PDB file of C-alpha atoms in Angstrom:
ATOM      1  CA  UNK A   1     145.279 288.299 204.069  1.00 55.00           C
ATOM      2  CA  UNK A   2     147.714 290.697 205.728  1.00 77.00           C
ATOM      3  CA  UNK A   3     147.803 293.990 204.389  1.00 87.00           C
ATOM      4  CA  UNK A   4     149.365 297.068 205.557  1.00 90.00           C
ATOM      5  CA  UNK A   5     148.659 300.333 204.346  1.00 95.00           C
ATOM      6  CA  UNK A   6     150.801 303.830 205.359  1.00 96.00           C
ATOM      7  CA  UNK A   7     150.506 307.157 203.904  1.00 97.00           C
ATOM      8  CA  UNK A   8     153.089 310.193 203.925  1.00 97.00           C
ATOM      9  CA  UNK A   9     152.791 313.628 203.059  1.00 97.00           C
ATOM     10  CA  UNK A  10     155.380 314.824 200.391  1.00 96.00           C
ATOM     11  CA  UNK A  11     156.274 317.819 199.681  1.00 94.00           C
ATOM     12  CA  UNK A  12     156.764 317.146 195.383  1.00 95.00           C
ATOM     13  CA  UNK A  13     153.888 317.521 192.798  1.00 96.00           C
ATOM     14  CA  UNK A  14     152.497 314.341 192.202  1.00 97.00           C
ATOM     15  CA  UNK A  15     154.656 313.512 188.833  1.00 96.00           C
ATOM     16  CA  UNK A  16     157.610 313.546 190.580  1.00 95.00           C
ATOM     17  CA  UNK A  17     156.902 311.139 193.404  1.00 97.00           C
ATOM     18  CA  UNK A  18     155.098 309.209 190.579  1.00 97.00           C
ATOM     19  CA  UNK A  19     158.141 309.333 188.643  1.00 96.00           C
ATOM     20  CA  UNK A  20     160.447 307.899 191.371  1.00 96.00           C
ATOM     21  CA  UNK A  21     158.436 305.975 192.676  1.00 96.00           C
ATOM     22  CA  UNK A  22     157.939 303.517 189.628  1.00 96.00           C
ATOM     23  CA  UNK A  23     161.675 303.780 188.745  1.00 95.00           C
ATOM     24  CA  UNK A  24     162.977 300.066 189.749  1.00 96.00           C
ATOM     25  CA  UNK A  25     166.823 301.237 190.326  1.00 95.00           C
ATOM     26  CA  UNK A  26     165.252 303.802 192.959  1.00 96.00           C
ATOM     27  CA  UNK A  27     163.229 300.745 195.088  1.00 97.00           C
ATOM     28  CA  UNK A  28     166.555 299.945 197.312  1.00 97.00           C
ATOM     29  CA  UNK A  29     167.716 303.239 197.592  1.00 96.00           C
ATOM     30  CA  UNK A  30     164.092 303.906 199.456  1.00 97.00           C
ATOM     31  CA  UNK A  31     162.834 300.351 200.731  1.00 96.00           C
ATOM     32  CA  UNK A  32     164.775 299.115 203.278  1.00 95.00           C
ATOM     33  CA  UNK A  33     163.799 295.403 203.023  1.00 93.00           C
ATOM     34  CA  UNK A  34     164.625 295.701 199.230  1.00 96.00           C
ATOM     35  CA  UNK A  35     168.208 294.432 199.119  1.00 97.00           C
ATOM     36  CA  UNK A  36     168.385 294.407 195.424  1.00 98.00           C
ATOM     37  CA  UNK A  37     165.946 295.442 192.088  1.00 98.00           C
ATOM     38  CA  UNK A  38     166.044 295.737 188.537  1.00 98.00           C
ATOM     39  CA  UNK A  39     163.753 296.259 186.034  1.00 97.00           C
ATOM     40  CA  UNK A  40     163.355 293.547 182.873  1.00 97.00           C
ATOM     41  CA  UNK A  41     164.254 294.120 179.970  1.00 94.00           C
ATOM     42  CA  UNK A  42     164.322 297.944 178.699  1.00 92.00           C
ATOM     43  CA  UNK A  43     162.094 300.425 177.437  1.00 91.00           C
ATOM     44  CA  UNK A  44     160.223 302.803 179.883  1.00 94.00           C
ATOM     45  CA  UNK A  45     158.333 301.914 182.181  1.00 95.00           C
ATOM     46  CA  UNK A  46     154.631 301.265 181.995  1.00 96.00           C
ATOM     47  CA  UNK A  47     151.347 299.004 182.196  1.00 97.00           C
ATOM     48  CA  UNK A  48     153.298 295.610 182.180  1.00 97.00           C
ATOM     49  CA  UNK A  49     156.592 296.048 182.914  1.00 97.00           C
ATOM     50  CA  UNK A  50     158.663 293.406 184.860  1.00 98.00           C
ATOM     51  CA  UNK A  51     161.170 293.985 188.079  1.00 98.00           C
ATOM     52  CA  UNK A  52     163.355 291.135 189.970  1.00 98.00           C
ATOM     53  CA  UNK A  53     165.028 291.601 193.014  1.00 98.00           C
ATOM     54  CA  UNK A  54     165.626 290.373 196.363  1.00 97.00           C
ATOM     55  CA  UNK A  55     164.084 291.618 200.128  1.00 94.00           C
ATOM     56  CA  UNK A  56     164.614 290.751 203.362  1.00 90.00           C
ATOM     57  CA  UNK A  57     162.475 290.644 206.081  1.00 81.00           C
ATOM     58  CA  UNK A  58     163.097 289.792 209.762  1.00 76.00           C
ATOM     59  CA  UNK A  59     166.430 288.017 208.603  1.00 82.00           C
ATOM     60  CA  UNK A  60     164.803 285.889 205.889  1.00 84.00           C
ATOM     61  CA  UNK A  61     166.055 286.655 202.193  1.00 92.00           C
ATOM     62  CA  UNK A  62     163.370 286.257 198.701  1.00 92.00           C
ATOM     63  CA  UNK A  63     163.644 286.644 195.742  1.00 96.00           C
ATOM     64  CA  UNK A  64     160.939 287.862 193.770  1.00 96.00           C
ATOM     65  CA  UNK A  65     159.130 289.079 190.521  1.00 98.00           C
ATOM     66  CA  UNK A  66     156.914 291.630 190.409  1.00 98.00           C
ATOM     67  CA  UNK A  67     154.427 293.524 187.021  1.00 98.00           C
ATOM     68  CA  UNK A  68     152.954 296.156 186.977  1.00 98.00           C
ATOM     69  CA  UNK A  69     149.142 295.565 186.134  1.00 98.00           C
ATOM     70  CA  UNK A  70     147.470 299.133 186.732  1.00 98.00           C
ATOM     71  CA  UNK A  71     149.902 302.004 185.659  1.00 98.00           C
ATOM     72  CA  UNK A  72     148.169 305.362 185.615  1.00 98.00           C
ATOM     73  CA  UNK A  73     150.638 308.464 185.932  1.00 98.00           C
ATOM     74  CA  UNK A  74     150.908 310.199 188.222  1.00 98.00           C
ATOM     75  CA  UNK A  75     147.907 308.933 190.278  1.00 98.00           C
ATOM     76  CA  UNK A  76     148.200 304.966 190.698  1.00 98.00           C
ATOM     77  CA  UNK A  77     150.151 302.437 189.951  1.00 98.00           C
ATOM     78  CA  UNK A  78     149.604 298.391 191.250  1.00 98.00           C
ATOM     79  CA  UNK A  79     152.284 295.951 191.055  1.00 98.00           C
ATOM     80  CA  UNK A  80     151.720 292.122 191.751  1.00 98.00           C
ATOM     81  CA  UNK A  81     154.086 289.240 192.336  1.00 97.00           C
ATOM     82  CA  UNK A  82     154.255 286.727 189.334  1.00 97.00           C
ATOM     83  CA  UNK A  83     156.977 284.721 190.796  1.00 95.00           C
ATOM     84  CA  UNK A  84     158.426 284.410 194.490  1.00 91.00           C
ATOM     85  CA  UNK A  85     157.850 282.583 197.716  1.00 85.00           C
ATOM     86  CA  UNK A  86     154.764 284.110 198.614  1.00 82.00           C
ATOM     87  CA  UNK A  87     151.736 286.297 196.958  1.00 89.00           C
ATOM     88  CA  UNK A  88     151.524 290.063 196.834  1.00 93.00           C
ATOM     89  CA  UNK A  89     150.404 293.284 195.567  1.00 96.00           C
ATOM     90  CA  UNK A  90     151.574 296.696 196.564  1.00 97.00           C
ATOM     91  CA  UNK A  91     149.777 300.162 195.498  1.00 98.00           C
ATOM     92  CA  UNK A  92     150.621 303.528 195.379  1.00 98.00           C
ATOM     93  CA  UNK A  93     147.961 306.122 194.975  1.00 98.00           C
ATOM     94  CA  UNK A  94     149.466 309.875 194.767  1.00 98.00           C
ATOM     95  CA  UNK A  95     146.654 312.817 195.527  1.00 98.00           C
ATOM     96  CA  UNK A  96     147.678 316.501 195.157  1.00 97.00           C
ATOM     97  CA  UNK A  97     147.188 317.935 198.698  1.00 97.00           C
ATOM     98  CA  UNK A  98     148.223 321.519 199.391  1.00 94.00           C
ATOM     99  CA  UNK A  99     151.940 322.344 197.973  1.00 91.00           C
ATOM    100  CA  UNK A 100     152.673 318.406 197.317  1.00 95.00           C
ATOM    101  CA  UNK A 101     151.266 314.713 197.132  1.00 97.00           C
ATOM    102  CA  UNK A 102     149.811 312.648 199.244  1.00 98.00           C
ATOM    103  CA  UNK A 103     151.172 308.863 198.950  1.00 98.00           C
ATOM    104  CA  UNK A 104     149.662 306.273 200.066  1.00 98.00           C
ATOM    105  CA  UNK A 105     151.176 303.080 200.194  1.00 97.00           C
ATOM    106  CA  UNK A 106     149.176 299.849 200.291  1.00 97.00           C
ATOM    107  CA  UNK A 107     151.229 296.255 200.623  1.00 93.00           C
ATOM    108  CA  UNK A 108     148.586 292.860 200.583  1.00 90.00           C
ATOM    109  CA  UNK A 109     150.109 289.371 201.165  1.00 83.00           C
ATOM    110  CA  UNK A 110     147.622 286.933 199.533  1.00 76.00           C
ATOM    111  CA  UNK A 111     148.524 283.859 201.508  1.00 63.00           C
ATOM    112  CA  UNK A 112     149.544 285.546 204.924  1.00 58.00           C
ATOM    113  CA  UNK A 113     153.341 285.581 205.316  1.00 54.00           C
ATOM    114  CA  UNK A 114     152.813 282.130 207.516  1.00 51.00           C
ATOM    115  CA  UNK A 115     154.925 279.817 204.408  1.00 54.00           C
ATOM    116  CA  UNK A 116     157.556 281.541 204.740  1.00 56.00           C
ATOM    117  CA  UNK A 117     157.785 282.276 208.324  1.00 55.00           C
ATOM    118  CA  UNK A 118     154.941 280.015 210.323  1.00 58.00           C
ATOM    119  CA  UNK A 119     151.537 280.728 210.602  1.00 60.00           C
ATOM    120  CA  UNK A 120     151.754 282.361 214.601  1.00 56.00           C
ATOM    121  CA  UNK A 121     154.635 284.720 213.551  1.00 58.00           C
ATOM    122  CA  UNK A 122     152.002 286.542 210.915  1.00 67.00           C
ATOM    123  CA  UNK A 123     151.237 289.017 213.804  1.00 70.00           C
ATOM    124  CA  UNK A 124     154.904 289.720 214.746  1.00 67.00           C
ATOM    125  CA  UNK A 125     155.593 290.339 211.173  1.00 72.00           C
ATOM    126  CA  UNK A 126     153.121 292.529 209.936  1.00 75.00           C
ATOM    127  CA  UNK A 127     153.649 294.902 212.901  1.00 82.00           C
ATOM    128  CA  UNK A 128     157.224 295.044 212.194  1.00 80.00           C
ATOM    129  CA  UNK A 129     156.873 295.656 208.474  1.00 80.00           C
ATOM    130  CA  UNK A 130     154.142 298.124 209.187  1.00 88.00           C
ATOM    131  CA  UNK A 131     156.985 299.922 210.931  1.00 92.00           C
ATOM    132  CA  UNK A 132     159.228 299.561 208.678  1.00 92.00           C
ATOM    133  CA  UNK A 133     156.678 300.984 205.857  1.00 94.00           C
ATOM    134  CA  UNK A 134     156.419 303.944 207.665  1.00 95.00           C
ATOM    135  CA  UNK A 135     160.240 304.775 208.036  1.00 96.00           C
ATOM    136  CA  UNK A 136     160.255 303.650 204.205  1.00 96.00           C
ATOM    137  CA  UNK A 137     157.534 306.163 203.182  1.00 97.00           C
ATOM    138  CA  UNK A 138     159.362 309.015 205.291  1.00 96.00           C
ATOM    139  CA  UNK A 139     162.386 308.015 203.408  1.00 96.00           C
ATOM    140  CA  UNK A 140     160.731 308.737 200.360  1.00 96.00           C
ATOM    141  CA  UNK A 141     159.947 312.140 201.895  1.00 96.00           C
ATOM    142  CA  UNK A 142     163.093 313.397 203.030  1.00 95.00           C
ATOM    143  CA  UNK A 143     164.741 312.286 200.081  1.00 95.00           C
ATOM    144  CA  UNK A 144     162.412 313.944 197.404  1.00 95.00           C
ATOM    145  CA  UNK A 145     162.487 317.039 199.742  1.00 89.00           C
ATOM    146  CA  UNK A 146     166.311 317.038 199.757  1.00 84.00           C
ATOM    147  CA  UNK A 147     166.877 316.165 195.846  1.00 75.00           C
ATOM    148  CA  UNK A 148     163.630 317.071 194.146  1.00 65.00           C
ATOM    149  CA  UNK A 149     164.760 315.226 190.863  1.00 60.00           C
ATOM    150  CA  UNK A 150     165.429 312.329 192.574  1.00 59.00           C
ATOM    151  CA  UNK A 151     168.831 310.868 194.005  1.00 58.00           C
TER     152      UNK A 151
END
């Protein structure tokens, strides 16, 4: 099971990175292999909630499903594929460290991401998308520290 897990220093309490973090419209504006996202249905969100959208990853476009099955504010929150081309479950645990939060980000791919791109490319593809996690998280960073509501 490929997982990769990244962690950032940001300089927000921890309910505001919690807060846009777990917003749905703010995934794409953040994730660079998110292409797309929306959250299901309305209401705020919370310990099942439902988001669609679409990623892309060394070229390849999914679509996928996601709910959110731990939801603890503003310390954790879990989110797990229900529907998609492949298995996975990302966390975010937030810790207060010194004037901010401490995020880290933890992505596991139940099956490997070999089904959707061969079984010898799982290498290749992990260490890119660890990369790209880490410019992601730093994202996340600069843009709380530059609009500390959120864009």
């Amino acid at each position: 099971m490929p997982v990769i897990e990244e962690s950032v220093f940001i300089d927000r309490p921890p309910e505001e990175v919690f807060a846009f973090l777990t917003k749905t419209d703010n995934i794409p504006v953040w994730d660079s292999s998110v292409i797309r996202a929306e959250q299901v249905g309305d209401g705020p969100v919370g310990l099942g909630t439902r988001s669609k959208g679409t990623s892309k990853i060394l070229g390849r476009q999914f679509d996928w499903v996601t709910e959110n099955v731990h939801f603890e504010p503003p310390k954790q929150s879990i989110i797990r594929s229900v529907e998609g081309k492949f298995d996975f479950t990302i966390s975010n645990v937030l810790e207060p460290e010194a004037s901010g939060t401490r995020l880290t980000y933890r992505v596991e791919v139940d099956s490997g991401m070999g089904g959707f791109f061969g079984k010898l490319a799982d290498p290749l593809v992990q260490k890119t998308h660890t990369r790209t996690v880490r410019a992601n998280l730093e994202t996340v960073a600069d843009l709380l520290a530059e609009h500390p509501a959120g864009p």
